Amino acid sequence: MPGPAPLPSPGAVPSPLPQELLRLVHPHLVPCPPAQNSASPTGPPAITPLLPPTFPNVASNAISLGGVAAVSAFFACPPAEAMARCLEAGLWPLRFLRNRGVLSPLDQATLLRSRVTVLGCGGLGGYVLLLLARLGVGALRFCDPDTFEETNLNRQALCREDRIGLNKAEAAKAELALVASHVATECHPIAATPETLPALLHGTHALVDCLDSIPARQYAAAAAVAHNVPFVHGTIAGWEGFALLCPATDNTFSRLYPPSKTAPAHGAEATLGTPAPTPQVTAALQAMLTLRALLPLHPSLPSPDILMHLDLGLPEIELLFV
Amino acid sequence: MSIHIKLSTTLRQSVPGYNPVAGITLPLEEPATATQVALRLGLPLQDIKLVMINGRQASLDATIRPNDQIAFFPPVGGG
């Protein structure tokens, strides 16, 4: 089975923006101090001055939402691609400027050109979607057949009193449009099953497991390997959470939960519940592992094949080798 | 000689008075299997999904030696 389209390789030479475009976006440039450190060795070489003396150097500026809209119109491309082109020229979108200390411009451009599929939009999925959108992932596909219930109000980021009874995936689409309108969203109010997973995986660069049953996770992990897509597992019970990145070529998850006809559908969460902080922190671990899958050369992201065991009651994060 | 044991989530309820910070220190003079250690603690074997010995995944048949650190986990499926 062929995998998704390859992510752009970092380290390419910066592509300057046309002078005509720079004049157009000039009112939307905001001065900012140049980056003091190289966030990542995958970053571009030093930016050559792109502007005539009447214009400031792009490396000393960031571009606001209005400027991104102008670049998008100029190139007739979606906003996420417009921001990626700005970054390739060394010009940071203002909305991602606070990512600059840990991501290089080309890391950020790679995220904007990435598609991630998130299975489940409840406790873990709601936070994962918001984190990936704020980090700059440009395309998010997500599914959930369930509707919000009052018992979800204790922890699910997308659950509000006025959304009780609404489909969770539809709510995610509405929330993402408010938080990050540049994200290309694909909303599927369906379950992840062996029948639906191939289409959910098509052309995606990472699959994030925010499901709520062990057999569904087993299907998803197997499908990810079959489609050559990295799999980011997450699960919670009580104050404890677990997160694991399985490489595209190895279903590490099956070592934790081998296929079995007697596998339980649910686990310790049925007894201990799922209090608010646990999905939030576990989702953050999953977001970091998703970044690792999308930016394999980044020097400071967690490694695959290590099970992260979070215990907020102690608190500690333990690394376990599977 | 002893071993150090940590329990996760619902398995803690099988050992009255379990302290998650301290875990359990158990005397062990002779090598034993993870199953034998679990039974000595009164853990329900059918509820154990993962065994970690010194931070690495192992099976219930694996041998535990003095000074080892062992952790037992039940299945966890919440999302």
mmCIF file of C-alpha atoms in Angstrom:
data_model
loop_
_atom_site.group_PDB
_atom_site.id
_atom_site.type_symbol
_atom_site.label_atom_id
_atom_site.label_comp_id
_atom_site.label_asym_id
_atom_site.label_seq_id
_atom_site.Cartn_x
_atom_site.Cartn_y
_atom_site.Cartn_z
ATOM 1 C CA MET A 1 0.000 0.000 0.000
ATOM 2 C CA PRO A 2 1.589 3.336 -0.952
ATOM 3 C CA GLY A 3 2.110 5.827 1.839
ATOM 4 C CA PRO A 4 1.131 9.490 1.955
ATOM 5 C CA ALA A 5 2.812 12.154 -0.135
ATOM 6 C CA PRO A 6 6.293 12.741 1.265
ATOM 7 C CA LEU A 7 6.754 15.719 3.515
ATOM 8 C CA PRO A 8 9.021 18.449 2.097
ATOM 9 C CA SER A 9 12.620 17.853 3.046
ATOM 10 C CA PRO A 10 14.019 20.586 5.278
ATOM 11 C CA GLY A 11 17.120 22.547 4.463
ATOM 12 C CA ALA A 12 16.013 23.891 1.096
ATOM 13 C CA VAL A 13 17.303 27.259 -0.026
ATOM 14 C CA PRO A 14 14.906 30.075 0.985
ATOM 15 C CA SER A 15 12.636 31.243 -1.843
ATOM 16 C CA PRO A 16 12.327 35.013 -1.850
ATOM 17 C CA LEU A 17 8.887 36.554 -2.144
ATOM 18 C CA PRO A 18 8.371 38.683 -5.272
ATOM 19 C CA GLN A 19 9.019 42.398 -4.808
ATOM 20 C CA GLU A 20 5.518 43.166 -6.057
ATOM 21 C CA LEU A 21 4.083 41.003 -3.289
ATOM 22 C CA LEU A 22 6.298 42.565 -0.638
ATOM 23 C CA ARG A 23 4.980 46.012 -1.551
ATOM 24 C CA LEU A 24 1.448 44.605 -1.236
ATOM 25 C CA VAL A 25 1.993 43.090 2.203
ATOM 26 C CA HIS A 26 4.162 45.914 3.577
ATOM 27 C CA PRO A 27 1.285 47.452 5.619
ATOM 28 C CA HIS A 28 0.784 44.045 7.258
ATOM 29 C CA LEU A 29 4.387 43.585 8.418
ATOM 30 C CA VAL A 30 5.026 43.897 12.140
ATOM 31 C CA PRO A 31 8.568 44.573 13.365
ATOM 32 C CA CYS A 32 10.003 41.854 15.564
ATOM 33 C CA PRO A 33 13.529 41.161 16.741
ATOM 34 C CA PRO A 34 15.377 38.587 14.639
ATOM 35 C CA ALA A 35 15.630 35.100 16.139
ATOM 36 C CA GLN A 36 18.627 34.911 18.478
ATOM 37 C CA ASN A 37 19.199 31.203 18.149
ATOM 38 C CA SER A 38 18.850 28.525 15.557
ATOM 39 C CA ALA A 39 15.836 26.514 16.713
ATOM 40 C CA SER A 40 16.795 23.490 14.738
ATOM 41 C CA PRO A 41 19.623 22.336 12.491
ATOM 42 C CA THR A 42 16.896 21.653 9.923
ATOM 43 C CA GLY A 43 16.434 25.414 9.558
ATOM 44 C CA PRO A 44 17.414 27.323 6.453
ATOM 45 C CA PRO A 45 20.750 29.045 5.911
ATOM 46 C CA ALA A 46 21.025 32.752 6.697
ATOM 47 C CA ILE A 47 18.364 34.815 4.938
ATOM 48 C CA THR A 48 19.717 36.970 2.150
ATOM 49 C CA PRO A 49 18.237 40.472 2.104
ATOM 50 C CA LEU A 50 15.184 40.269 -0.112
ATOM 51 C CA LEU A 51 13.995 43.848 -0.021
ATOM 52 C CA PRO A 52 15.235 47.121 -1.404
ATOM 53 C CA PRO A 53 16.489 49.644 1.188
ATOM 54 C CA THR A 54 13.036 51.202 1.453
ATOM 55 C CA PHE A 55 11.718 47.913 2.847
ATOM 56 C CA PRO A 56 12.845 46.295 6.094
ATOM 57 C CA ASN A 57 14.505 42.887 6.017
ATOM 58 C CA VAL A 58 11.929 40.112 6.286
ATOM 59 C CA ALA A 59 13.920 38.469 9.083
ATOM 60 C CA SER A 60 13.129 41.505 11.258
ATOM 61 C CA ASN A 61 9.405 41.316 10.589
ATOM 62 C CA ALA A 62 6.414 39.056 11.001
ATOM 63 C CA ILE A 63 3.299 39.063 8.833
ATOM 64 C CA SER A 64 -0.184 39.519 10.258
ATOM 65 C CA LEU A 65 -3.401 37.728 9.260
ATOM 66 C CA GLY A 66 -4.238 40.465 6.711
ATOM 67 C CA GLY A 67 -0.872 40.002 5.032
ATOM 68 C CA VAL A 68 -1.368 36.241 4.865
ATOM 69 C CA ALA A 69 -4.689 36.850 3.133
ATOM 70 C CA ALA A 70 -2.900 39.085 0.593
ATOM 71 C CA VAL A 71 -0.222 36.420 -0.052
ATOM 72 C CA SER A 72 -2.959 33.808 -0.394
ATOM 73 C CA ALA A 73 -4.759 35.935 -3.000
ATOM 74 C CA PHE A 74 -1.507 36.775 -4.820
ATOM 75 C CA PHE A 75 -0.539 33.115 -5.282
ATOM 76 C CA ALA A 76 -4.154 31.891 -5.516
ATOM 77 C CA CYS A 77 -3.338 29.322 -2.852
ATOM 78 C CA PRO A 78 -4.889 28.356 0.508
ATOM 79 C CA PRO A 79 -3.820 30.381 3.575
ATOM 80 C CA ALA A 80 -1.761 27.518 5.030
ATOM 81 C CA GLU A 81 0.274 27.293 1.812
ATOM 82 C CA ALA A 82 0.611 31.097 1.746
ATOM 83 C CA MET A 83 2.098 30.981 5.256
ATOM 84 C CA ALA A 84 4.449 28.162 4.232
ATOM 85 C CA ARG A 85 5.718 30.307 1.343
ATOM 86 C CA CYS A 86 6.255 33.261 3.689
ATOM 87 C CA LEU A 87 8.241 31.010 6.027
ATOM 88 C CA GLU A 88 10.378 29.743 3.154
ATOM 89 C CA ALA A 89 11.315 33.373 2.603
ATOM 90 C CA GLY A 90 12.139 33.723 6.312
ATOM 91 C CA LEU A 91 9.001 35.732 7.069
ATOM 92 C CA TRP A 92 7.149 34.373 10.127
ATOM 93 C CA PRO A 93 3.353 34.610 10.324
ATOM 94 C CA LEU A 94 2.618 36.579 13.485
ATOM 95 C CA ARG A 95 0.276 33.821 14.665
ATOM 96 C CA PHE A 96 3.196 31.369 14.855
ATOM 97 C CA LEU A 97 5.888 33.778 16.093
ATOM 98 C CA ARG A 98 5.913 32.189 19.564
ATOM 99 C CA ASN A 99 6.778 28.854 17.943
ATOM 100 C CA ARG A 100 9.982 30.396 16.571
ATOM 101 C CA GLY A 101 12.184 29.505 19.522
ATOM 102 C CA VAL A 102 11.661 25.769 19.034
ATOM 103 C CA LEU A 103 10.780 25.406 15.354
ATOM 104 C CA SER A 104 12.763 26.603 12.347
ATOM 105 C CA PRO A 105 10.919 28.399 9.516
ATOM 106 C CA LEU A 106 11.121 25.251 7.409
ATOM 107 C CA ASP A 107 9.882 23.071 10.306
ATOM 108 C CA GLN A 108 6.868 25.371 10.556
ATOM 109 C CA ALA A 109 6.347 25.284 6.772
ATOM 110 C CA THR A 110 6.481 21.473 6.880
ATOM 111 C CA LEU A 111 3.761 21.411 9.555
ATOM 112 C CA LEU A 112 1.590 23.743 7.475
ATOM 113 C CA ARG A 113 1.851 21.309 4.559
ATOM 114 C CA SER A 114 1.065 18.261 6.740
ATOM 115 C CA ARG A 115 -2.184 16.388 7.131
ATOM 116 C CA VAL A 116 -2.972 14.563 10.382
ATOM 117 C CA THR A 117 -5.942 12.281 11.019
ATOM 118 C CA VAL A 118 -7.342 12.244 14.553
ATOM 119 C CA LEU A 119 -9.621 9.354 15.552
ATOM 120 C CA GLY A 120 -12.055 10.525 18.218
ATOM 121 C CA CYS A 121 -12.957 14.106 19.177
ATOM 122 C CA GLY A 122 -13.705 13.553 22.877
ATOM 123 C CA GLY A 123 -11.421 13.791 25.919
ATOM 124 C CA LEU A 124 -8.079 13.326 24.169
ATOM 125 C CA GLY A 125 -9.155 14.237 20.635
ATOM 126 C CA GLY A 126 -10.523 17.672 21.469
ATOM 127 C CA TYR A 127 -7.248 18.779 23.052
ATOM 128 C CA VAL A 128 -5.112 17.066 20.379
ATOM 129 C CA LEU A 129 -6.967 18.864 17.576
ATOM 130 C CA LEU A 130 -6.610 22.259 19.239
ATOM 131 C CA LEU A 131 -2.918 21.681 19.990
ATOM 132 C CA LEU A 132 -2.114 20.547 16.447
ATOM 133 C CA ALA A 133 -4.000 23.507 14.967
ATOM 134 C CA ARG A 134 -2.171 25.970 17.220
ATOM 135 C CA LEU A 135 1.159 24.287 16.452
ATOM 136 C CA GLY A 136 0.476 24.899 12.761
ATOM 137 C CA VAL A 137 -0.572 21.584 11.220
ATOM 138 C CA GLY A 138 -2.261 22.736 8.016
ATOM 139 C CA ALA A 139 -4.813 19.976 7.425
ATOM 140 C CA LEU A 140 -6.766 18.035 10.049
ATOM 141 C CA ARG A 141 -9.090 15.127 9.315
ATOM 142 C CA PHE A 142 -11.119 13.800 12.218
ATOM 143 C CA CYS A 143 -13.970 11.440 13.002
ATOM 144 C CA ASP A 144 -16.342 10.697 15.854
ATOM 145 C CA PRO A 145 -19.860 9.246 15.675
ATOM 146 C CA ASP A 146 -20.814 10.306 19.217
ATOM 147 C CA THR A 147 -22.727 13.288 20.512
ATOM 148 C CA PHE A 148 -21.823 15.308 23.599
ATOM 149 C CA GLU A 149 -23.391 14.265 26.900
ATOM 150 C CA GLU A 150 -23.430 16.043 30.246
ATOM 151 C CA THR A 151 -20.850 13.604 31.625
ATOM 152 C CA ASN A 152 -18.373 14.958 29.035
ATOM 153 C CA LEU A 153 -18.444 18.449 30.581
ATOM 154 C CA ASN A 154 -15.849 17.478 33.222
ATOM 155 C CA ARG A 155 -12.991 17.080 30.742
ATOM 156 C CA GLN A 156 -13.688 17.371 27.015
ATOM 157 C CA ALA A 157 -12.218 20.593 25.593
ATOM 158 C CA LEU A 158 -14.870 20.940 22.891
ATOM 159 C CA CYS A 159 -17.849 20.113 25.115
ATOM 160 C CA ARG A 160 -19.939 23.087 26.211
ATOM 161 C CA GLU A 161 -23.367 23.242 27.793
ATOM 162 C CA ASP A 162 -24.821 24.581 24.539
ATOM 163 C CA ARG A 163 -23.341 21.661 22.595
ATOM 164 C CA ILE A 164 -24.987 18.819 24.524
ATOM 165 C CA GLY A 165 -26.525 16.542 21.917
ATOM 166 C CA LEU A 166 -24.317 17.796 19.063
ATOM 167 C CA ASN A 167 -21.954 15.527 17.164
ATOM 168 C CA LYS A 168 -18.362 15.799 18.486
ATOM 169 C CA ALA A 169 -16.717 15.924 15.054
ATOM 170 C CA GLU A 170 -19.076 18.680 13.910
ATOM 171 C CA ALA A 171 -18.256 20.608 17.087
ATOM 172 C CA ALA A 172 -14.534 20.187 16.367
ATOM 173 C CA LYS A 173 -14.999 21.627 12.896
ATOM 174 C CA ALA A 174 -16.821 24.660 14.308
ATOM 175 C CA GLU A 175 -14.223 25.240 17.027
ATOM 176 C CA LEU A 176 -11.250 24.942 14.648
ATOM 177 C CA ALA A 177 -12.851 27.474 12.306
ATOM 178 C CA LEU A 178 -12.841 29.952 15.204
ATOM 179 C CA VAL A 179 -9.328 29.170 16.468
ATOM 180 C CA ALA A 180 -7.420 28.584 13.214
ATOM 181 C CA SER A 181 -9.486 29.322 10.120
ATOM 182 C CA HIS A 182 -6.547 28.505 7.826
ATOM 183 C CA VAL A 183 -6.703 24.807 8.788
ATOM 184 C CA ALA A 184 -8.214 22.633 6.074
ATOM 185 C CA THR A 185 -10.628 20.504 8.081
ATOM 186 C CA GLU A 186 -12.294 17.247 7.041
ATOM 187 C CA CYS A 187 -15.063 16.307 9.424
ATOM 188 C CA HIS A 188 -16.432 12.747 9.486
ATOM 189 C CA PRO A 189 -19.212 11.980 11.991
ATOM 190 C CA ILE A 190 -18.454 8.262 11.742
ATOM 191 C CA ALA A 191 -16.649 5.562 13.725
ATOM 192 C CA ALA A 192 -13.138 4.357 12.895
ATOM 193 C CA THR A 193 -13.663 0.787 11.703
ATOM 194 C CA PRO A 194 -11.748 -1.599 9.437
ATOM 195 C CA GLU A 195 -14.135 -0.434 6.685
ATOM 196 C CA THR A 196 -13.715 3.332 7.203
ATOM 197 C CA LEU A 197 -10.013 3.464 8.165
ATOM 198 C CA PRO A 198 -8.547 3.226 4.625
ATOM 199 C CA ALA A 199 -10.326 6.410 3.536
ATOM 200 C CA LEU A 200 -9.513 8.134 6.837
ATOM 201 C CA LEU A 201 -5.840 7.268 6.318
ATOM 202 C CA HIS A 202 -5.603 8.262 2.656
ATOM 203 C CA GLY A 203 -2.865 10.845 2.122
ATOM 204 C CA THR A 204 -2.337 11.490 5.822
ATOM 205 C CA HIS A 205 1.094 11.914 7.441
ATOM 206 C CA ALA A 206 0.197 10.727 10.970
ATOM 207 C CA LEU A 207 -2.714 8.938 12.645
ATOM 208 C CA VAL A 208 -3.566 9.950 16.220
ATOM 209 C CA ASP A 209 -5.473 7.474 18.366
ATOM 210 C CA CYS A 210 -7.910 9.269 20.683
ATOM 211 C CA LEU A 211 -10.384 6.390 20.695
ATOM 212 C CA ASP A 212 -12.142 4.932 23.720
ATOM 213 C CA SER A 213 -11.987 1.196 23.172
ATOM 214 C CA ILE A 214 -9.086 -1.230 22.989
ATOM 215 C CA PRO A 215 -10.317 -3.249 19.960
ATOM 216 C CA ALA A 216 -10.823 -0.032 17.937
ATOM 217 C CA ARG A 217 -7.242 0.930 18.759
ATOM 218 C CA GLN A 218 -6.004 -2.464 17.582
ATOM 219 C CA TYR A 219 -7.772 -1.997 14.230
ATOM 220 C CA ALA A 220 -6.388 1.516 13.873
ATOM 221 C CA ALA A 221 -2.792 0.562 14.683
ATOM 222 C CA ALA A 222 -2.865 -2.296 12.173
ATOM 223 C CA ALA A 223 -4.375 -0.049 9.489
ATOM 224 C CA ALA A 224 -1.721 2.619 10.084
ATOM 225 C CA VAL A 225 1.115 0.175 9.442
ATOM 226 C CA ALA A 226 -0.715 -1.211 6.388
ATOM 227 C CA HIS A 227 -0.860 2.351 4.986
ATOM 228 C CA ASN A 228 2.714 3.216 6.025
ATOM 229 C CA VAL A 229 1.550 5.942 8.404
ATOM 230 C CA PRO A 230 2.996 6.629 11.906
ATOM 231 C CA PHE A 231 0.534 5.879 14.724
ATOM 232 C CA VAL A 232 0.303 7.996 17.881
ATOM 233 C CA HIS A 233 -1.427 6.120 20.698
ATOM 234 C CA GLY A 234 -2.888 7.749 23.781
ATOM 235 C CA THR A 235 -5.084 6.445 26.581
ATOM 236 C CA ILE A 236 -6.133 7.466 30.093
ATOM 237 C CA ALA A 237 -7.591 6.180 33.351
ATOM 238 C CA GLY A 238 -7.791 8.071 36.639
ATOM 239 C CA TRP A 239 -4.696 10.252 37.106
ATOM 240 C CA GLU A 240 -2.648 8.108 34.708
ATOM 241 C CA GLY A 241 -2.117 8.432 30.974
ATOM 242 C CA PHE A 242 -0.072 6.622 28.349
ATOM 243 C CA ALA A 243 1.318 7.812 25.014
ATOM 244 C CA LEU A 244 3.349 5.976 22.377
ATOM 245 C CA LEU A 245 4.545 6.748 18.838
ATOM 246 C CA CYS A 246 4.682 3.699 16.563
ATOM 247 C CA PRO A 247 6.817 4.210 13.443
ATOM 248 C CA ALA A 248 5.113 3.754 10.070
ATOM 249 C CA THR A 249 6.863 0.418 9.614
ATOM 250 C CA ASP A 250 6.298 -1.199 13.010
ATOM 251 C CA ASN A 251 3.064 -1.810 14.914
ATOM 252 C CA THR A 252 4.623 -1.369 18.345
ATOM 253 C CA PHE A 253 1.132 -0.997 19.790
ATOM 254 C CA SER A 254 0.472 -4.681 19.104
ATOM 255 C CA ARG A 255 3.218 -5.504 21.621
ATOM 256 C CA LEU A 256 1.162 -3.764 24.307
ATOM 257 C CA TYR A 257 -2.164 -5.186 23.182
ATOM 258 C CA PRO A 258 -1.613 -8.288 21.035
ATOM 259 C CA PRO A 259 -4.604 -9.324 18.926
ATOM 260 C CA SER A 260 -6.793 -11.548 21.071
ATOM 261 C CA LYS A 261 -10.364 -12.744 20.938
ATOM 262 C CA THR A 262 -10.578 -12.174 24.680
ATOM 263 C CA ALA A 263 -9.252 -8.607 24.676
ATOM 264 C CA PRO A 264 -11.388 -6.412 26.931
ATOM 265 C CA ALA A 265 -13.238 -3.539 25.279
ATOM 266 C CA HIS A 266 -12.477 -1.221 28.184
ATOM 267 C CA GLY A 267 -9.950 -1.042 30.985
ATOM 268 C CA ALA A 268 -9.189 0.728 34.234
ATOM 269 C CA GLU A 269 -11.019 3.886 33.128
ATOM 270 C CA ALA A 270 -14.328 2.066 33.675
ATOM 271 C CA THR A 271 -13.511 2.016 37.420
ATOM 272 C CA LEU A 272 -11.366 5.133 37.918
ATOM 273 C CA GLY A 273 -13.033 7.516 35.489
ATOM 274 C CA THR A 274 -11.290 10.249 33.532
ATOM 275 C CA PRO A 275 -10.797 13.502 35.472
ATOM 276 C CA ALA A 276 -10.025 16.748 33.623
ATOM 277 C CA PRO A 277 -6.229 17.124 33.914
ATOM 278 C CA THR A 278 -5.376 13.635 32.655
ATOM 279 C CA PRO A 279 -6.645 13.977 29.057
ATOM 280 C CA GLN A 280 -5.177 17.467 28.801
ATOM 281 C CA VAL A 281 -1.617 16.429 29.714
ATOM 282 C CA THR A 282 -1.789 13.119 27.829
ATOM 283 C CA ALA A 283 -3.009 14.984 24.729
ATOM 284 C CA ALA A 284 0.019 17.279 25.048
ATOM 285 C CA LEU A 285 2.282 14.210 25.020
ATOM 286 C CA GLN A 286 0.458 12.943 21.930
ATOM 287 C CA ALA A 287 0.910 16.322 20.228
ATOM 288 C CA MET A 288 4.654 16.142 20.906
ATOM 289 C CA LEU A 289 4.810 12.627 19.466
ATOM 290 C CA THR A 290 2.856 13.791 16.409
ATOM 291 C CA LEU A 291 5.434 16.548 15.903
ATOM 292 C CA ARG A 292 8.137 13.890 16.086
ATOM 293 C CA ALA A 293 6.342 11.916 13.345
ATOM 294 C CA LEU A 294 6.049 15.020 11.141
ATOM 295 C CA LEU A 295 9.552 16.396 11.837
ATOM 296 C CA PRO A 296 11.750 13.286 12.051
ATOM 297 C CA LEU A 297 15.006 15.267 11.957
ATOM 298 C CA HIS A 298 14.130 17.739 14.722
ATOM 299 C CA PRO A 299 16.736 17.471 17.503
ATOM 300 C CA SER A 300 14.509 17.931 20.560
ATOM 301 C CA LEU A 301 11.339 15.868 20.283
ATOM 302 C CA PRO A 302 10.524 12.538 21.975
ATOM 303 C CA SER A 303 11.570 9.267 20.353
ATOM 304 C CA PRO A 304 9.317 6.548 18.949
ATOM 305 C CA ASP A 305 8.874 3.148 20.593
ATOM 306 C CA ILE A 306 9.037 4.548 24.123
ATOM 307 C CA LEU A 307 5.843 4.273 26.155
ATOM 308 C CA MET A 308 5.353 7.447 28.162
ATOM 309 C CA HIS A 309 3.520 6.690 31.414
ATOM 310 C CA LEU A 310 2.108 9.782 33.059
ATOM 311 C CA ASP A 311 1.025 9.710 36.708
ATOM 312 C CA LEU A 312 -0.361 13.075 37.742
ATOM 313 C CA GLY A 313 -0.915 11.831 41.291
ATOM 314 C CA LEU A 314 2.826 11.622 42.013
ATOM 315 C CA PRO A 315 3.473 13.463 39.646
ATOM 316 C CA GLU A 316 5.914 11.895 37.159
ATOM 317 C CA ILE A 317 6.383 10.839 33.548
ATOM 318 C CA GLU A 318 8.101 7.487 33.314
ATOM 319 C CA LEU A 319 9.699 6.227 30.069
ATOM 320 C CA LEU A 320 9.166 2.527 29.376
ATOM 321 C CA PHE A 321 10.734 0.542 26.538
ATOM 322 C CA VAL A 322 8.387 -1.740 24.585
ATOM 323 C CA MET B 1 17.914 -8.737 49.111
ATOM 324 C CA SER B 2 14.668 -7.281 47.865
ATOM 325 C CA ILE B 3 12.721 -6.133 44.811
ATOM 326 C CA HIS B 4 10.765 -2.937 44.271
ATOM 327 C CA ILE B 5 7.236 -3.100 42.882
ATOM 328 C CA LYS B 6 4.957 -0.393 41.452
ATOM 329 C CA LEU B 7 1.313 -0.807 40.574
ATOM 330 C CA SER B 8 -0.785 1.164 38.116
ATOM 331 C CA THR B 9 -4.401 2.374 38.297
ATOM 332 C CA THR B 10 -6.866 -0.324 39.437
ATOM 333 C CA LEU B 11 -4.175 -2.831 40.469
ATOM 334 C CA ARG B 12 -3.412 -0.519 43.402
ATOM 335 C CA GLN B 13 -6.813 -1.372 44.842
ATOM 336 C CA SER B 14 -5.759 -5.023 45.171
ATOM 337 C CA VAL B 15 -3.129 -4.174 47.794
ATOM 338 C CA PRO B 16 -4.684 -2.466 50.842
ATOM 339 C CA GLY B 17 -2.678 0.534 51.979
ATOM 340 C CA TYR B 18 -0.638 0.725 48.768
ATOM 341 C CA ASN B 19 1.383 3.958 48.671
ATOM 342 C CA PRO B 20 1.924 5.092 45.027
ATOM 343 C CA VAL B 21 4.918 7.247 45.980
ATOM 344 C CA ALA B 22 6.768 4.520 47.864
ATOM 345 C CA GLY B 23 5.586 1.460 45.961
ATOM 346 C CA ILE B 24 6.243 -1.887 47.624
ATOM 347 C CA THR B 25 9.569 -3.331 48.701
ATOM 348 C CA LEU B 26 9.419 -7.103 48.945
ATOM 349 C CA PRO B 27 12.131 -9.426 50.278
ATOM 350 C CA LEU B 28 13.394 -11.787 47.560
ATOM 351 C CA GLU B 29 16.282 -14.142 48.170
ATOM 352 C CA GLU B 30 15.759 -16.454 45.187
ATOM 353 C CA PRO B 31 14.793 -15.595 41.591
ATOM 354 C CA ALA B 32 11.039 -15.835 40.970
ATOM 355 C CA THR B 33 8.737 -15.300 38.016
ATOM 356 C CA ALA B 34 6.617 -12.172 37.608
ATOM 357 C CA THR B 35 3.571 -14.412 38.079
ATOM 358 C CA GLN B 36 4.869 -15.615 41.447
ATOM 359 C CA VAL B 37 5.491 -12.033 42.566
ATOM 360 C CA ALA B 38 1.986 -10.997 41.465
ATOM 361 C CA LEU B 39 0.381 -13.917 43.301
ATOM 362 C CA ARG B 40 2.403 -13.123 46.439
ATOM 363 C CA LEU B 41 0.872 -9.626 46.358
ATOM 364 C CA GLY B 42 -2.630 -10.970 45.715
ATOM 365 C CA LEU B 43 -2.923 -9.317 42.281
ATOM 366 C CA PRO B 44 -5.594 -10.791 39.977
ATOM 367 C CA LEU B 45 -3.545 -12.260 37.123
ATOM 368 C CA GLN B 46 -6.406 -11.805 34.642
ATOM 369 C CA ASP B 47 -6.222 -8.045 35.218
ATOM 370 C CA ILE B 48 -2.503 -7.715 34.422
ATOM 371 C CA LYS B 49 -1.917 -6.548 30.857
ATOM 372 C CA LEU B 50 1.639 -5.250 30.969
ATOM 373 C CA VAL B 51 4.707 -6.159 32.976
ATOM 374 C CA MET B 52 7.768 -3.923 33.013
ATOM 375 C CA ILE B 53 11.029 -5.104 34.536
ATOM 376 C CA ASN B 54 13.621 -2.378 35.044
ATOM 377 C CA GLY B 55 11.698 -0.185 32.571
ATOM 378 C CA ARG B 56 11.483 -2.767 29.795
ATOM 379 C CA GLN B 57 8.479 -4.777 28.725
ATOM 380 C CA ALA B 58 8.517 -8.406 29.878
ATOM 381 C CA SER B 59 6.122 -11.311 30.232
ATOM 382 C CA LEU B 60 4.521 -12.812 33.309
ATOM 383 C CA ASP B 61 6.904 -15.745 32.850
ATOM 384 C CA ALA B 62 9.975 -13.517 33.067
ATOM 385 C CA THR B 63 12.392 -14.086 35.920
ATOM 386 C CA ILE B 64 12.642 -11.462 38.636
ATOM 387 C CA ARG B 65 15.981 -11.209 40.407
ATOM 388 C CA PRO B 66 16.960 -9.444 43.620
ATOM 389 C CA ASN B 67 17.208 -5.635 43.196
ATOM 390 C CA ASP B 68 14.917 -5.649 40.128
ATOM 391 C CA GLN B 69 12.201 -3.034 39.746
ATOM 392 C CA ILE B 70 8.918 -4.468 38.497
ATOM 393 C CA ALA B 71 5.725 -2.676 37.475
ATOM 394 C CA PHE B 72 2.301 -4.172 36.755
ATOM 395 C CA PHE B 73 -0.304 -2.462 34.550
ATOM 396 C CA PRO B 74 -3.938 -3.397 33.782
ATOM 397 C CA PRO B 75 -5.534 -2.671 30.383
ATOM 398 C CA VAL B 76 -6.317 1.032 29.929
ATOM 399 C CA GLY B 77 -8.651 2.199 27.172
ATOM 400 C CA GLY B 78 -10.036 5.612 28.083
ATOM 401 C CA GLY B 79 -9.981 8.448 25.603
#
